[in-house]
CSV table of C-alpha atoms and ligand atoms in Angstrom, one decimal:
chain,number,residue,atom,x,y,z
H,1,MET,CA,11.6,-27.3,-14.2
H,2,LYS,CA,13.1,-24.0,-12.9
H,3,THR,CA,12.2,-23.3,-9.3
H,4,GLY,CA,13.1,-19.7,-9.3
H,5,THR,CA,15.4,-17.0,-10.8
H,6,VAL,CA,18.6,-15.8,-9.2
H,7,VAL,CA,20.8,-12.8,-10.2
H,8,VAL,CA,24.5,-13.4,-9.3
H,9,ALA,CA,27.1,-10.7,-9.3
H,10,ASP,CA,30.9,-11.2,-9.1
H,11,ASP,CA,33.8,-9.6,-11.0
H,12,LEU,CA,35.6,-12.9,-11.3
H,13,GLN,CA,34.4,-15.2,-14.0
H,14,PRO,CA,35.5,-18.5,-12.2
H,15,ASN,CA,33.3,-17.4,-9.2
H,16,ILE,CA,30.3,-16.7,-11.5
H,17,ASP,CA,30.8,-20.1,-13.1
H,18,LEU,CA,30.8,-21.8,-9.7
H,19,LEU,CA,27.7,-20.0,-8.5
H,20,ARG,CA,25.9,-20.7,-11.8
H,21,ARG,CA,26.8,-24.4,-11.6
H,22,ILE,CA,25.6,-24.8,-8.0
H,23,LEU,CA,22.3,-22.9,-8.6
H,24,THR,CA,21.4,-24.4,-12.0
H,25,SER,CA,21.9,-27.9,-10.6
H,26,ASP,CA,19.2,-27.0,-8.1
H,27,GLY,CA,16.9,-25.9,-10.9
H,28,TYR,CA,17.3,-22.1,-10.8
H,29,ALA,CA,17.5,-19.8,-13.8
H,30,VAL,CA,20.7,-17.8,-13.3
H,31,HIS,CA,21.5,-14.4,-14.7
H,32,ALA,CA,25.1,-13.3,-14.1
H,33,ALA,CA,26.7,-9.8,-13.9
H,34,THR,CA,30.3,-8.8,-13.5
H,35,ASP,CA,29.7,-5.5,-11.7
H,36,GLY,CA,27.1,-3.9,-9.5
H,37,ALA,CA,25.6,-1.6,-12.1
H,38,GLU,CA,25.0,-4.5,-14.5
H,39,ALA,CA,23.5,-6.6,-11.6
H,40,LEU,CA,21.1,-3.7,-10.7
H,41,ALA,CA,20.0,-3.4,-14.3
H,42,LEU,CA,19.4,-7.2,-14.4
H,43,THR,CA,17.5,-7.1,-11.1
H,44,LEU,CA,15.2,-4.4,-12.4
H,45,LYS,CA,14.7,-6.4,-15.7
H,46,GLU,CA,14.3,-9.9,-14.4
H,47,SER,CA,12.7,-9.3,-11.0
H,48,PRO,CA,14.6,-12.3,-9.6
H,49,ASP,CA,13.6,-14.3,-6.4
H,50,VAL,CA,17.1,-13.8,-4.9
H,51,VAL,CA,20.3,-11.7,-5.6
H,52,VAL,CA,23.6,-13.2,-4.6
H,53,THR,CA,26.4,-10.6,-4.7
H,54,ASP,CA,30.1,-10.4,-4.0
H,55,VAL,CA,31.2,-7.4,-2.0
H,56,MET,CA,34.2,-5.9,-3.8
H,57,MET,CA,33.5,-5.2,-7.4
H,58,PRO,CA,34.8,-2.4,-9.7
H,59,GLY,CA,32.4,0.5,-10.0
H,60,MET,CA,29.3,-0.2,-7.9
H,61,THR,CA,30.2,-2.4,-4.9
H,62,GLY,CA,27.9,-5.1,-3.4
H,63,PHE,CA,26.9,-2.7,-0.6
H,64,GLU,CA,25.8,0.0,-3.0
H,65,LEU,CA,24.0,-2.6,-5.2
H,66,CYS,CA,22.1,-3.9,-2.1
H,67,ARG,CA,21.3,-0.3,-1.0
H,68,HIS,CA,19.8,0.5,-4.4
H,69,ILE,CA,17.7,-2.7,-4.4
H,70,LYS,CA,16.4,-2.0,-0.9
H,71,GLU,CA,15.6,1.6,-1.7
H,72,ASN,CA,13.5,0.9,-4.8
H,73,LYS,CA,9.9,0.1,-4.0
H,74,ALA,CA,9.8,-2.3,-7.0
H,75,THR,CA,12.7,-4.4,-5.8
H,76,ARG,CA,12.9,-3.9,-2.0
H,77,LEU,CA,11.3,-7.3,-1.2
H,78,ILE,CA,13.9,-9.2,-3.2
H,79,PRO,CA,16.3,-10.9,-0.7
H,80,VAL,CA,20.0,-10.1,-1.1
H,81,VAL,CA,22.7,-12.5,-0.1
H,82,MET,CA,26.2,-11.1,0.3
H,83,VAL,CA,29.3,-13.2,-0.1
H,84,THR,CA,32.0,-12.0,2.2
H,85,GLY,CA,35.5,-13.1,3.3
H,86,LEU,CA,35.7,-15.3,6.4
H,87,ALA,CA,37.1,-12.8,8.9
H,88,HIS,CA,35.5,-9.7,7.6
H,89,THR,CA,33.2,-8.6,10.4
H,90,ARG,CA,33.3,-5.0,9.2
H,91,GLU,CA,31.9,-6.1,5.8
H,92,ARG,CA,29.1,-7.9,7.5
H,93,ILE,CA,28.2,-4.9,9.6
H,94,GLU,CA,28.2,-2.7,6.5
H,95,GLY,CA,26.1,-5.3,4.7
H,96,ILE,CA,23.5,-5.3,7.4
H,97,ASN,CA,23.4,-1.6,7.2
H,98,ALA,CA,22.9,-1.8,3.5
H,99,GLY,CA,19.9,-4.1,4.1
H,100,ALA,CA,21.4,-7.5,3.2
H,101,ASP,CA,19.2,-10.4,4.2
H,102,ASP,CA,21.8,-13.1,4.5
H,103,PHE,CA,25.6,-13.7,4.2
H,104,LEU,CA,27.7,-16.5,2.8
H,105,THR,CA,31.4,-17.0,3.6
H,106,LYS,CA,34.0,-17.7,1.0
H,107,PRO,CA,34.9,-20.3,-0.1
H,108,ILE,CA,31.4,-21.0,-1.1
H,109,ASN,CA,30.0,-24.3,0.2
H,110,ALA,CA,27.5,-25.7,-2.4
H,111,GLN,CA,25.0,-27.1,0.0
H,112,GLU,CA,25.0,-24.0,2.2
H,113,LEU,CA,24.4,-21.8,-0.8
H,114,GLN,CA,21.5,-24.0,-2.1
H,115,ALA,CA,19.9,-24.2,1.4
H,116,ARG,CA,20.1,-20.4,1.9
H,117,VAL,CA,18.7,-19.6,-1.6
H,118,ARG,CA,16.0,-22.2,-1.2
H,119,SER,CA,14.8,-20.7,2.1
H,120,LEU,CA,15.0,-17.1,0.7
H,121,VAL,CA,13.0,-18.1,-2.4
H,122,ARG,CA,10.3,-19.5,0.0
H,123,LEU,CA,10.3,-16.3,1.9
H,124,LYS,CA,10.0,-14.3,-1.4
H,125,ARG,CA,7.1,-16.4,-2.5
H,126,PHE,CA,5.4,-15.7,0.8
H,127,THR,CA,5.8,-11.9,0.5
H,128,ASP,CA,4.7,-12.1,-3.2
H,129,GLU,CA,1.5,-13.8,-2.1
H,130,LEU,CA,0.9,-11.1,0.5
H,131,ASP,CA,1.4,-8.4,-2.1
H,132,SER,CA,-0.9,-10.1,-4.5
H,133,ALA,CA,-3.6,-10.7,-1.9
H,134,GLU,CA,-3.6,-6.9,-1.3
H,135,SER,CA,-3.7,-6.3,-5.1
H,136,VAL,CA,-6.7,-8.6,-5.4
H,137,ILE,CA,-8.6,-6.5,-2.9
H,138,LEU,CA,-7.4,-3.3,-4.6
H,139,SER,CA,-8.7,-4.5,-8.0
H,140,LEU,CA,-12.0,-5.4,-6.3
H,141,ALA,CA,-12.2,-1.8,-5.0
H,142,LEU,CA,-11.6,-0.3,-8.4
H,143,THR,CA,-14.2,-2.7,-9.9
H,144,VAL,CA,-16.7,-1.3,-7.4
H,145,GLU,CA,-15.7,2.3,-8.4
H,146,ALA,CA,-16.1,1.4,-12.1
H,147,ARG,CA,-19.7,0.3,-11.5
H,148,ASP,CA,-20.8,3.7,-10.5
H,149,PRO,CA,-20.2,6.4,-13.2
H,150,TYR,CA,-20.7,9.2,-10.6
H,151,THR,CA,-17.9,8.2,-8.3
H,152,GLY,CA,-15.1,8.1,-11.0
H,153,GLY,CA,-11.8,8.9,-9.4
H,154,HIS,CA,-13.3,8.9,-5.9
H,155,CYS,CA,-10.8,6.2,-4.7
H,156,ALA,CA,-7.7,8.1,-5.9
H,157,ARG,CA,-9.0,11.4,-4.5
H,158,MET,CA,-9.8,9.8,-1.2
H,159,ALA,CA,-6.4,8.3,-0.9
H,160,SER,CA,-4.8,11.6,-1.7
H,161,TYR,CA,-7.0,13.7,0.6
H,162,ALA,CA,-6.9,11.3,3.5
H,163,SER,CA,-3.1,10.9,3.5
H,164,LEU,CA,-2.6,14.7,3.2
H,165,PHE,CA,-5.0,15.1,6.1
H,166,GLY,CA,-3.1,12.5,8.1
H,167,GLU,CA,0.2,14.3,7.4
H,168,ALA,CA,-1.2,17.6,8.4
H,169,LEU,CA,-2.3,16.1,11.7
H,170,GLY,CA,1.2,14.8,12.2
H,171,LEU,CA,0.3,11.1,12.3
H,172,PRO,CA,3.1,8.5,12.1
H,173,GLU,CA,4.1,7.2,8.6
H,174,ASP,CA,2.4,3.8,8.9
H,175,GLU,CA,-1.0,5.5,9.7
H,176,VAL,CA,-0.6,7.9,6.8
H,177,ALA,CA,0.1,4.9,4.6
H,178,ALA,CA,-3.0,3.2,6.0
H,179,LEU,CA,-5.1,6.3,5.1
H,180,SER,CA,-3.8,6.2,1.6
H,181,ARG,CA,-4.7,2.5,1.2
H,182,GLY,CA,-8.0,3.1,3.1
H,183,GLY,CA,-8.8,5.7,0.5
H,184,TYR,CA,-8.8,3.0,-2.1
H,185,LEU,CA,-10.3,0.3,0.0
H,186,HIS,CA,-12.9,1.9,2.3
H,187,ASP,CA,-15.9,1.0,0.0
H,188,VAL,CA,-14.5,-2.4,-1.2
H,189,GLY,CA,-17.5,-4.1,0.5
H,190,LYS,CA,-19.8,-2.5,-2.1
H,191,VAL,CA,-18.8,-5.4,-4.3
H,192,GLY,CA,-21.4,-7.4,-2.3
H,193,VAL,CA,-24.2,-4.8,-2.9
H,194,PRO,CA,-26.4,-5.5,-6.0
H,195,ASP,CA,-26.3,-2.9,-8.9
H,196,ALA,CA,-30.0,-2.4,-8.6
H,197,VAL,CA,-29.5,-1.0,-5.1
H,198,LEU,CA,-26.1,0.6,-5.5
H,199,LEU,CA,-27.0,2.5,-8.7
H,200,LYS,CA,-30.7,3.2,-7.9
H,201,PRO,CA,-31.4,6.8,-8.9
H,202,GLY,CA,-34.5,7.3,-6.6
H,203,ARG,CA,-34.9,7.1,-2.9
H,204,LEU,CA,-33.9,3.9,-1.2
H,205,THR,CA,-36.3,1.8,0.8
H,206,GLU,CA,-35.3,0.9,4.4
H,207,ASP,CA,-34.4,-2.6,3.2
H,208,GLU,CA,-32.2,-1.3,0.4
H,209,PHE,CA,-30.5,1.1,2.8
H,210,ALA,CA,-29.8,-1.9,5.1
H,211,LEU,CA,-28.1,-3.6,2.2
H,212,ILE,CA,-25.9,-0.5,1.5
H,213,ARG,CA,-24.9,-0.4,5.2
H,214,GLN,CA,-23.7,-4.0,4.8
H,215,HIS,CA,-20.7,-2.7,2.7
H,216,THR,CA,-18.8,-1.9,5.9
H,217,ILE,CA,-19.1,-5.4,7.3
H,218,ILE,CA,-18.5,-7.1,3.9
H,219,GLY,CA,-15.4,-4.9,3.4
H,220,ASP,CA,-14.1,-5.7,6.9
H,221,ARG,CA,-14.4,-9.4,6.2
H,222,LEU,CA,-12.7,-9.1,2.8
H,223,CYS,CA,-9.6,-7.5,4.5
H,224,GLY,CA,-9.5,-10.8,6.5
H,225,ASP,CA,-6.3,-11.2,8.6
H,226,LEU,CA,-3.9,-9.6,6.1
H,227,LYS,CA,-1.2,-8.1,8.2
H,228,LEU,CA,-0.7,-5.3,5.7
H,229,LEU,CA,-4.3,-4.2,6.2
H,230,ARG,CA,-4.2,-4.2,10.0
H,231,LEU,CA,-4.6,-0.5,10.2
H,232,VAL,CA,-6.9,-0.3,7.1
H,233,LYS,CA,-9.5,-2.7,8.4
H,234,PRO,CA,-10.9,-0.4,11.1
H,235,ILE,CA,-11.2,2.3,8.4
H,236,VAL,CA,-13.2,0.0,6.2
H,237,ARG,CA,-15.5,-1.1,9.0
H,238,SER,CA,-16.0,2.2,10.8
H,239,HIS,CA,-15.9,5.1,8.2
H,240,HIS,CA,-19.7,5.6,8.5
H,241,GLU,CA,-19.8,5.8,12.3
H,242,ARG,CA,-20.7,9.2,13.9
H,243,LEU,CA,-19.6,10.5,17.3
H,244,ASP,CA,-23.1,10.6,18.6
H,245,GLY,CA,-23.7,6.9,18.0
H,246,THR,CA,-26.1,7.4,15.0
H,247,GLY,CA,-23.7,5.9,12.4
H,248,TYR,CA,-23.2,2.3,11.3
H,249,PRO,CA,-22.5,-0.6,11.4
H,250,ASP,CA,-21.8,-0.7,15.1
H,251,GLY,CA,-23.3,2.6,16.4
H,252,LEU,CA,-20.0,3.4,18.0
H,253,ARG,CA,-19.7,6.6,20.0
H,254,GLY,CA,-16.9,9.1,20.6
H,255,ASP,CA,-13.4,7.8,21.0
H,256,ALA,CA,-14.6,4.2,20.4
H,257,ILE,CA,-14.5,5.1,16.7
H,258,PRO,CA,-11.0,4.6,15.5
H,259,LEU,CA,-9.3,7.9,14.7
H,260,LEU,CA,-8.3,6.8,11.1
H,261,ALA,CA,-12.0,6.0,10.4
H,262,GLN,CA,-13.0,9.4,11.8
H,263,ILE,CA,-10.6,11.1,9.4
H,264,MET,CA,-11.8,9.0,6.5
H,265,ALA,CA,-15.5,9.9,7.3
H,266,ILE,CA,-14.8,13.7,7.0
H,267,VAL,CA,-12.9,13.2,3.8
H,268,ASP,CA,-15.6,10.9,2.4
H,269,VAL,CA,-18.4,13.5,3.0
H,270,TYR,CA,-16.2,16.3,1.6
H,271,ASP,CA,-15.5,14.4,-1.6
H,272,ALA,CA,-19.2,13.5,-2.0
H,273,LEU,CA,-20.2,17.1,-1.7
H,274,THR,CA,-17.5,18.5,-4.0
H,275,THR,CA,-18.3,16.1,-6.9
H,276,ASP,CA,-21.4,15.9,-9.2
H,277,ARG,CA,-24.1,13.5,-8.2
H,278,PRO,CA,-27.2,12.4,-10.2
H,279,TYR,CA,-29.4,14.6,-8.0
H,280,ARG,CA,-27.2,17.7,-7.8
H,281,ALA,CA,-24.2,19.5,-9.2
H,282,ALA,CA,-20.9,19.6,-7.2
H,283,LEU,CA,-20.9,22.2,-4.4
H,284,THR,CA,-18.1,24.7,-4.1
H,285,VAL,CA,-15.4,24.1,-1.5
H,286,GLU,CA,-16.9,26.8,0.8
H,287,ALA,CA,-20.4,25.4,0.5
H,288,SER,CA,-19.2,21.9,1.2
H,289,LEU,CA,-17.3,23.0,4.3
H,290,ALA,CA,-20.4,24.9,5.5
H,291,GLU,CA,-22.4,21.7,5.1
H,292,LEU,CA,-19.8,19.7,6.9
H,293,GLU,CA,-19.7,22.2,9.7
H,294,GLY,CA,-23.5,21.7,10.1
H,295,GLU,CA,-22.8,18.0,10.6
H,296,VAL,CA,-20.1,18.7,13.1
H,297,ARG,CA,-22.6,20.9,15.1
H,298,ARG,CA,-25.1,18.0,15.0
H,299,GLY,CA,-22.4,16.0,16.8
H,300,TRP,CA,-21.3,13.7,14.0
H,301,TYR,CA,-17.6,14.6,13.7
H,302,ARG,CA,-14.9,16.0,16.0
H,303,SER,CA,-14.7,19.8,15.7
H,304,ASP,CA,-10.9,19.8,16.2
H,305,LEU,CA,-10.5,17.4,13.3
H,306,PHE,CA,-12.9,19.5,11.2
H,307,ASP,CA,-10.9,22.7,12.0
H,308,GLU,CA,-7.7,21.1,10.8
H,309,PHE,CA,-9.4,19.9,7.7
H,310,VAL,CA,-10.6,23.5,6.9
H,311,LYS,CA,-7.1,24.7,7.3
H,312,LEU,CA,-5.9,22.0,4.9
H,313,CYS,CA,-8.6,23.0,2.3
H,314,HIS,CA,-7.6,26.7,2.6
H,315,SER,CA,-3.9,25.9,2.2
H,316,GLY,CA,-4.8,24.8,-1.4
H,317,GLN,CA,-2.9,21.5,-1.0
H,318,LEU,CA,-6.0,19.4,-1.7
H,319,ARG,CA,-6.7,21.2,-5.0
H,320,ASP,CA,-3.0,21.1,-6.1
H,321,ARG,CA,-2.8,17.4,-5.5
H,322,THR,CA,-6.0,16.7,-7.5
H,323,ARG,CA,-4.9,18.9,-10.3
H,324,ARG,CA,-1.5,17.1,-10.5
H,325,ARG,CA,-3.3,13.8,-10.5
H,326,SER,CA,-5.7,14.6,-13.3
H,327,ASP,CA,-2.8,16.1,-15.3
H,328,THR,CA,-1.1,12.7,-15.2
H,329,PRO,CA,-1.8,10.7,-18.4
H,330,GLY,CA,-3.8,7.6,-17.7
H,331,ASP,CA,-4.6,8.6,-14.2
H,332,SER,CA,-8.3,9.6,-13.9
C,1,FE2,FE1,-18.7,3.8,2.5
């Protein structure tokens, strides 16, 4: 039984034969390339667990290959092992700069190669699991959205609005990325709210509203301890809090409400107002901003954040982004 897939790149056939022999004896499926470009194409096609590459090859070198792999979102988590000459410190430094995960010295020692590849495959499995844990939560969020015909496209719009807002506020890259993920995931906890309540056309009873409020706590729990969602979790839990303490689930006040959750709250209200609902048609941008301003005056949201959001709306960027998104085939 194969234990994983490895792409090997070397311009000398005897070296390829050696690598292939060592790795297949350990149960790996091996795909070989004799130059960097071919290795890159194989990596994109086979999505291997590890890439083992020589440094000097005609055309694309091992460094360039590594750089391409690490720059592409689809392949950047694939570990790359560079095979270098014994005394070539410069090659190692350049390899590190190119993003290489590990090095092997020529002549190749079979046991060393097997041990390195084995541990990198383990690491790759671990990162794959992290990725798929996040994608399970994401598909849950999209399932929630699909249940409610009136919120079609809400998640994608929220991700786009919130990340643009974060960029406009000058937030660091990881927080902007969290706002984008949070746009998709903020309501994931609604998966735990029954259809009869979530889709009820009329007024909700106090008990039913209490059930709706639970979506923040359920969502928070679903995010669990996933490292990737460290900055997203507070958005999921606190996007219905209000500055004056009248929000839910914790009744947080002022700065106790995480900033990213405050940003998401403004964007959430804006999107609700600017889209059709069963009980009213979508409001215009100006009418929606006027409504939001009323809520700011009531003490629910920070006025400086609101002012920035108004600027962003007037810049036309939000509209441009949604237009581009809805123009993309298959993206609704
Ligand atoms: Fe929500």
